[in-house]
Amino acid sequence: MELLHAGLDIGSTTAKAVVLDGHDRILFCSYARHFADIRAAVERLAAEIKERFSGARLTLAMAGSGALDIARGMGIQFTQEQIACAASITHFLHGVDVSIELGGEDSKITFFGKNGAEQRMNETCAGGTGAFIDQMATLFGTDAAGLNELAKGCRTIYPVASRCGVFAKTDVQALLNDGASKADIAASIFQAIVNQTVSGLACGRRISGRVALLGGPLFFLSELRARFADTLRLSPDKCIFPQNPHLFVAMGAAISANDHDSMDAGLLQQKAKRFFVSGADKHHAICGPLFKNDAELVSFRERHSLCRASRA
């Protein structure tokens, strides 16, 4: 029986899964938004893997901002997402000098060199990420794909703030009021993301050589890739856009699981169900109701009413 290798990437907005065979070929992959329902996303992925590979043995690791507690609770190896992505780049790509990966609520830059990799990652924030694109798209009554189509007709790039969605909306609304075309504004939003990523993470270090563009936003949005290539002055041979760039973290997790104990594919689904059911029960047992009865509520109000500030 061939041993398979699975990786799950549970991010801030999407859930990804990859199953590789012994020759690193993708046998199964999944990419979908989880809409903050991580439990349903993990259980769905576990069920799909069980159905597709029933009776197979596989190693498994998880990565992503939403996976740490789940991996620990399920007794599954956890790999930090940037480490997983770097492992995937090293394994599947050759001659990459810099990688730029955009996620739902974070962005990363990795510089590869003779002395190892230097990795930089912002904290969880919508600024300059996929969530920022979603916020901006709502101003035009469309989605990220619609914003990308608008940007294809761009002629002028305007300055737009990207560190905070509130500031960006102010700039975008002002441009709309001044009569700027939606195509120009859409492209300017993508340019703002480029500026935020380069200035916030590169911090003055030059991004040169062969640059890999990874992550969901860069996979689905051609105009965002174009803004990066134009800003960094990347020629076609220097701009690396591999197959499945939105799955590189999950692929890296699968690779990192190679040397760990294997399990039956059906056991993954059992672990997921057991964790979420027991976790929910444990959560309720710890938290409990704020007030067990009306008397406790009355006592709470009386106690806190003694702390009122005096009025003149």
CSV table of C-alpha atoms in Angstrom, one decimal:
chain,number,residue,atom,x,y,z
A,1,MET,CA,0.0,0.0,0.0
A,2,GLU,CA,1.4,3.4,-1.0
A,3,LEU,CA,1.9,5.9,1.8
A,4,LEU,CA,0.3,9.3,1.1
A,5,HIS,CA,1.1,12.7,2.6
A,6,ALA,CA,-1.6,15.2,3.5
A,7,GLY,CA,-1.4,18.8,4.5
A,8,LEU,CA,-4.2,21.1,5.8
A,9,ASP,CA,-3.8,24.9,5.7
A,10,ILE,CA,-6.5,26.6,7.8
A,11,GLY,CA,-6.1,30.3,7.3
A,12,SER,CA,-8.0,33.4,8.5
A,13,THR,CA,-10.4,33.3,5.6
A,14,THR,CA,-9.9,30.0,3.7
A,15,ALA,CA,-9.3,26.3,4.3
A,16,LYS,CA,-7.0,24.4,2.0
A,17,ALA,CA,-6.0,20.7,1.8
A,18,VAL,CA,-3.6,18.7,-0.3
A,19,VAL,CA,-2.8,15.0,-0.6
A,20,LEU,CA,0.5,14.0,-2.3
A,21,ASP,CA,1.6,10.6,-3.4
A,22,GLY,CA,5.1,9.3,-2.9
A,23,HIS,CA,6.4,11.2,-6.0
A,24,ASP,CA,5.0,14.5,-4.7
A,25,ARG,CA,2.1,14.6,-7.3
A,26,ILE,CA,-1.1,16.1,-6.1
A,27,LEU,CA,-3.8,13.5,-5.9
A,28,PHE,CA,-6.4,15.7,-4.2
A,29,CYS,CA,-6.7,19.4,-3.4
A,30,SER,CA,-9.3,21.7,-2.0
A,31,TYR,CA,-9.5,25.5,-1.6
A,32,ALA,CA,-12.6,27.2,-0.2
A,33,ARG,CA,-13.6,30.1,2.1
A,34,HIS,CA,-14.7,28.9,5.5
A,35,PHE,CA,-16.6,32.1,6.5
A,36,ALA,CA,-15.3,31.8,10.1
A,37,ASP,CA,-16.9,28.3,10.4
A,38,ILE,CA,-13.6,26.5,10.8
A,39,ARG,CA,-15.2,23.5,12.5
A,40,ALA,CA,-17.3,22.8,9.4
A,41,ALA,CA,-14.4,23.4,7.1
A,42,VAL,CA,-12.1,20.9,8.9
A,43,GLU,CA,-14.8,18.3,9.2
A,44,ARG,CA,-15.6,18.7,5.5
A,45,LEU,CA,-12.0,18.3,4.4
A,46,ALA,CA,-11.6,15.2,6.7
A,47,ALA,CA,-14.7,13.7,5.2
A,48,GLU,CA,-13.5,14.3,1.7
A,49,ILE,CA,-10.1,12.8,2.3
A,50,LYS,CA,-11.7,9.7,4.0
A,51,GLU,CA,-14.1,9.3,1.1
A,52,ARG,CA,-11.4,9.7,-1.6
A,53,PHE,CA,-8.7,7.6,0.1
A,54,SER,CA,-10.7,5.1,2.2
A,55,GLY,CA,-8.4,2.5,3.6
A,56,ALA,CA,-5.2,4.3,2.7
A,57,ARG,CA,-2.4,5.2,5.1
A,58,LEU,CA,-1.2,8.8,5.2
A,59,THR,CA,0.9,11.2,7.2
A,60,LEU,CA,-0.6,14.5,8.1
A,61,ALA,CA,0.4,18.0,9.3
A,62,MET,CA,-1.6,21.2,9.6
A,63,ALA,CA,-0.5,24.8,9.1
A,64,GLY,CA,-2.2,28.2,9.2
A,65,SER,CA,-3.3,30.8,11.6
A,66,GLY,CA,-6.5,28.9,12.5
A,67,ALA,CA,-4.9,25.5,12.9
A,68,LEU,CA,-2.6,25.6,16.0
A,69,ASP,CA,-5.2,24.7,18.6
A,70,ILE,CA,-7.0,22.3,16.3
A,71,ALA,CA,-3.7,20.4,15.5
A,72,ARG,CA,-2.8,20.2,19.2
A,73,GLY,CA,-6.3,19.0,20.2
A,74,MET,CA,-6.3,16.4,17.4
A,75,GLY,CA,-2.8,15.2,18.2
A,76,ILE,CA,-1.5,16.2,14.7
A,77,GLN,CA,1.8,17.8,13.8
A,78,PHE,CA,1.6,21.6,13.4
A,79,THR,CA,3.9,23.6,11.1
A,80,GLN,CA,4.2,27.3,11.1
A,81,GLU,CA,2.8,28.6,7.8
A,82,GLN,CA,5.8,30.6,6.6
A,83,ILE,CA,8.1,27.7,7.4
A,84,ALA,CA,5.8,25.3,5.5
A,85,CYS,CA,5.7,27.7,2.5
A,86,ALA,CA,9.5,28.0,2.4
A,87,ALA,CA,9.8,24.2,2.5
A,88,SER,CA,7.4,23.9,-0.4
A,89,ILE,CA,9.3,26.5,-2.4
A,90,THR,CA,12.6,24.8,-1.8
A,91,HIS,CA,11.1,21.4,-2.7
A,92,PHE,CA,9.1,22.3,-5.8
A,93,LEU,CA,10.8,25.4,-7.2
A,94,HIS,CA,14.5,26.1,-8.1
A,95,GLY,CA,16.5,29.3,-8.1
A,96,VAL,CA,13.9,31.4,-6.2
A,97,ASP,CA,15.6,34.5,-4.6
A,98,VAL,CA,12.5,36.0,-3.0
A,99,SER,CA,8.9,34.8,-2.3
A,100,ILE,CA,5.9,37.1,-1.7
A,101,GLU,CA,2.8,35.4,-0.4
A,102,LEU,CA,-0.5,37.2,0.4
A,103,GLY,CA,-3.1,35.6,2.5
A,104,GLY,CA,-6.5,36.6,3.8
A,105,GLU,CA,-5.2,38.7,6.7
A,106,ASP,CA,-1.5,38.4,6.6
A,107,SER,CA,1.4,38.8,4.1
A,108,LYS,CA,4.9,37.4,4.0
A,109,ILE,CA,8.2,37.9,2.3
A,110,THR,CA,11.0,35.4,2.4
A,111,PHE,CA,14.5,36.2,1.2
A,112,PHE,CA,16.5,33.1,0.2
A,113,GLY,CA,20.3,33.2,0.4
A,114,LYS,CA,23.4,31.2,1.0
A,115,ASN,CA,23.1,31.5,4.8
A,116,GLY,CA,19.5,30.4,4.8
A,117,ALA,CA,16.1,32.1,4.6
A,118,GLU,CA,15.2,35.4,6.1
A,119,GLN,CA,11.4,35.4,6.8
A,120,ARG,CA,9.2,38.4,7.4
A,121,MET,CA,5.5,38.4,8.2
A,122,ASN,CA,3.0,41.0,9.3
A,123,GLU,CA,0.7,40.5,12.2
A,124,THR,CA,-2.9,39.5,11.5
A,125,CYS,CA,-4.4,42.6,9.9
A,126,ALA,CA,-6.6,43.3,6.9
A,127,GLY,CA,-4.3,46.0,5.6
A,128,GLY,CA,-2.7,45.0,2.2
A,129,THR,CA,-4.2,41.5,2.2
A,130,GLY,CA,-7.1,39.5,0.8
A,131,ALA,CA,-9.5,40.9,3.4
A,132,PHE,CA,-8.6,44.4,2.3
A,133,ILE,CA,-9.4,43.6,-1.3
A,134,ASP,CA,-12.8,42.2,-0.2
A,135,GLN,CA,-13.5,45.5,1.7
A,136,MET,CA,-12.6,47.6,-1.2
A,137,ALA,CA,-14.7,45.5,-3.6
A,138,THR,CA,-17.8,46.1,-1.6
A,139,LEU,CA,-17.5,49.8,-2.4
A,140,PHE,CA,-18.0,49.0,-6.0
A,141,GLY,CA,-20.8,46.5,-5.4
A,142,THR,CA,-18.7,43.6,-6.6
A,143,ASP,CA,-16.2,40.9,-5.4
A,144,ALA,CA,-12.5,40.5,-5.8
A,145,ALA,CA,-12.8,39.0,-9.2
A,146,GLY,CA,-15.0,41.9,-10.3
A,147,LEU,CA,-12.4,44.4,-9.0
A,148,ASN,CA,-9.8,42.6,-11.0
A,149,GLU,CA,-11.9,42.9,-14.2
A,150,LEU,CA,-12.3,46.6,-13.5
A,151,ALA,CA,-8.6,47.1,-13.1
A,152,LYS,CA,-7.9,45.8,-16.6
A,153,GLY,CA,-9.0,49.1,-18.1
A,154,CYS,CA,-6.7,51.2,-16.0
A,155,ARG,CA,-4.9,54.3,-17.4
A,156,THR,CA,-3.9,56.2,-14.2
A,157,ILE,CA,-2.7,55.1,-10.8
A,158,TYR,CA,-3.7,57.3,-7.8
A,159,PRO,CA,-2.3,57.2,-4.3
A,160,VAL,CA,-4.5,55.1,-1.9
A,161,ALA,CA,-3.7,54.3,1.7
A,162,SER,CA,-3.6,50.5,2.4
A,163,ARG,CA,-2.4,50.1,6.0
A,164,CYS,CA,-6.0,50.5,7.2
A,165,GLY,CA,-9.2,49.9,5.4
A,166,VAL,CA,-10.8,53.0,6.9
A,167,PHE,CA,-8.2,55.3,5.5
A,168,ALA,CA,-8.4,53.5,2.1
A,169,LYS,CA,-12.1,54.0,2.0
A,170,THR,CA,-11.6,57.7,2.6
A,171,ASP,CA,-9.2,57.9,-0.3
A,172,VAL,CA,-11.4,55.8,-2.6
A,173,GLN,CA,-14.5,57.7,-1.8
A,174,ALA,CA,-12.7,61.0,-2.5
A,175,LEU,CA,-11.6,59.7,-5.9
A,176,LEU,CA,-15.1,58.6,-6.7
A,177,ASN,CA,-16.5,62.0,-5.8
A,178,ASP,CA,-13.9,63.7,-8.0
A,179,GLY,CA,-15.0,61.6,-11.0
A,180,ALA,CA,-12.0,59.2,-11.3
A,181,SER,CA,-12.8,56.1,-13.3
A,182,LYS,CA,-13.6,52.9,-11.5
A,183,ALA,CA,-10.9,51.1,-13.5
A,184,ASP,CA,-8.2,53.5,-12.4
A,185,ILE,CA,-9.4,53.3,-8.7
A,186,ALA,CA,-9.4,49.5,-8.9
A,187,ALA,CA,-5.9,49.4,-10.2
A,188,SER,CA,-4.8,52.0,-7.6
A,189,ILE,CA,-6.2,49.7,-4.8
A,190,PHE,CA,-4.0,46.9,-6.1
A,191,GLN,CA,-1.0,49.3,-6.3
A,192,ALA,CA,-1.7,50.2,-2.7
A,193,ILE,CA,-1.4,46.6,-1.7
A,194,VAL,CA,2.0,46.4,-3.5
A,195,ASN,CA,3.2,49.5,-1.7
A,196,GLN,CA,2.1,48.2,1.7
A,197,THR,CA,3.7,44.8,1.2
A,198,VAL,CA,7.0,46.1,-0.1
A,199,SER,CA,7.4,49.0,2.3
A,200,GLY,CA,6.0,47.2,5.4
A,201,LEU,CA,8.0,43.9,5.0
A,202,ALA,CA,11.0,44.6,2.8
A,203,CYS,CA,11.8,47.7,4.9
A,204,GLY,CA,14.3,49.0,2.4
A,205,ARG,CA,15.8,45.7,1.5
A,206,ARG,CA,15.9,45.3,-2.3
A,207,ILE,CA,13.6,42.7,-3.8
A,208,SER,CA,15.5,41.4,-6.8
A,209,GLY,CA,16.4,38.2,-8.7
A,210,ARG,CA,13.7,35.6,-9.3
A,211,VAL,CA,10.6,36.4,-7.3
A,212,ALA,CA,7.8,33.9,-6.7
A,213,LEU,CA,4.3,35.2,-6.3
A,214,LEU,CA,2.2,33.0,-4.0
A,215,GLY,CA,-1.1,32.9,-2.1
A,216,GLY,CA,-4.8,33.1,-3.0
A,217,PRO,CA,-5.0,36.8,-3.9
A,218,LEU,CA,-2.0,36.6,-6.3
A,219,PHE,CA,-3.4,33.4,-7.8
A,220,PHE,CA,-6.8,34.7,-8.6
A,221,LEU,CA,-6.1,38.3,-9.4
A,222,SER,CA,-4.0,38.8,-12.5
A,223,GLU,CA,-4.0,42.6,-12.2
A,224,LEU,CA,-2.5,42.4,-8.7
A,225,ARG,CA,0.3,40.2,-10.1
A,226,ALA,CA,0.8,42.8,-12.8
A,227,ARG,CA,1.2,45.6,-10.3
A,228,PHE,CA,3.8,43.6,-8.4
A,229,ALA,CA,5.7,42.8,-11.6
A,230,ASP,CA,5.6,46.4,-12.7
A,231,THR,CA,6.6,47.9,-9.4
A,232,LEU,CA,9.5,45.5,-8.8
A,233,ARG,CA,10.4,45.7,-12.5
A,234,LEU,CA,10.3,42.0,-12.9
A,235,SER,CA,10.9,40.6,-16.4
A,236,PRO,CA,8.9,37.5,-17.4
A,237,ASP,CA,11.8,35.2,-16.6
A,238,LYS,CA,12.2,36.8,-13.2
A,239,CYS,CA,8.5,36.7,-12.2
A,240,ILE,CA,7.8,33.1,-11.0
A,241,PHE,CA,4.2,32.1,-11.0
A,242,PRO,CA,4.0,28.4,-10.4
A,243,GLN,CA,1.1,26.0,-10.6
A,244,ASN,CA,-1.1,25.9,-7.5
A,245,PRO,CA,0.5,28.9,-5.8
A,246,HIS,CA,-2.5,29.2,-3.5
A,247,LEU,CA,-1.8,25.7,-2.1
A,248,PHE,CA,1.9,26.1,-1.3
A,249,VAL,CA,1.4,26.2,2.4
A,250,ALA,CA,-0.7,23.1,2.4
A,251,MET,CA,1.9,21.4,0.2
A,252,GLY,CA,4.6,22.4,2.6
A,253,ALA,CA,2.7,21.0,5.5
A,254,ALA,CA,2.3,17.7,3.6
A,255,ILE,CA,6.0,17.6,2.9
A,256,SER,CA,6.9,18.3,6.6
A,257,ALA,CA,4.7,15.3,7.6
A,258,ASN,CA,6.8,12.8,5.6
A,259,ASP,CA,8.8,11.6,8.5
A,260,HIS,CA,6.0,11.3,11.0
A,261,ASP,CA,3.7,8.4,11.9
A,262,SER,CA,1.0,7.5,9.5
A,263,MET,CA,-2.7,7.0,10.2
A,264,ASP,CA,-5.7,5.5,8.4
A,265,ALA,CA,-7.5,8.1,6.4
A,266,GLY,CA,-10.7,7.4,8.3
A,267,LEU,CA,-8.9,8.2,11.6
A,268,LEU,CA,-8.6,11.8,10.5
A,269,GLN,CA,-12.3,12.2,10.4
A,270,GLN,CA,-12.7,10.5,13.8
A,271,LYS,CA,-10.1,12.8,15.3
A,272,ALA,CA,-11.9,15.9,13.9
A,273,LYS,CA,-15.3,14.8,15.3
A,274,ARG,CA,-13.8,13.9,18.7
A,275,PHE,CA,-11.9,17.2,19.0
A,276,PHE,CA,-14.8,19.5,18.1
A,277,VAL,CA,-17.4,17.7,20.1
A,278,SER,CA,-15.3,17.3,23.2
A,279,GLY,CA,-13.9,20.8,22.7
A,280,ALA,CA,-17.4,22.3,22.6
A,281,ASP,CA,-18.4,20.4,25.8
A,282,LYS,CA,-15.3,21.6,27.5
A,283,HIS,CA,-15.8,25.1,26.5
A,284,HIS,CA,-19.3,25.2,27.8
A,285,ALA,CA,-18.2,23.6,31.0
A,286,ILE,CA,-15.5,26.2,31.6
A,287,CYS,CA,-17.5,29.3,30.7
A,288,GLY,CA,-21.0,28.5,31.9
A,289,PRO,CA,-23.7,31.2,32.1
A,290,LEU,CA,-22.9,34.6,33.4
A,291,PHE,CA,-25.7,34.4,36.0
A,292,LYS,CA,-27.2,31.1,37.2
A,293,ASN,CA,-30.4,32.8,38.4
A,294,ASP,CA,-32.2,36.1,38.8
A,295,ALA,CA,-30.7,36.6,42.3
A,296,GLU,CA,-27.2,36.6,41.0
A,297,LEU,CA,-28.1,39.2,38.4
A,298,VAL,CA,-29.7,41.4,41.0
A,299,SER,CA,-26.7,41.1,43.2
A,300,PHE,CA,-24.4,42.0,40.3
A,301,ARG,CA,-26.3,45.1,39.5
A,302,GLU,CA,-26.4,46.2,43.2
A,303,ARG,CA,-22.7,45.7,43.6
A,304,HIS,CA,-21.8,47.6,40.5
A,305,SER,CA,-24.2,50.4,41.2
A,306,LEU,CA,-22.1,51.3,44.2
A,307,CYS,CA,-19.2,52.3,41.8
A,308,ARG,CA,-21.1,55.1,40.1
A,309,ALA,CA,-19.4,58.4,39.8
A,310,SER,CA,-21.0,61.2,41.8
A,311,ARG,CA,-22.8,63.9,39.8
A,312,ALA,CA,-22.7,67.6,40.6
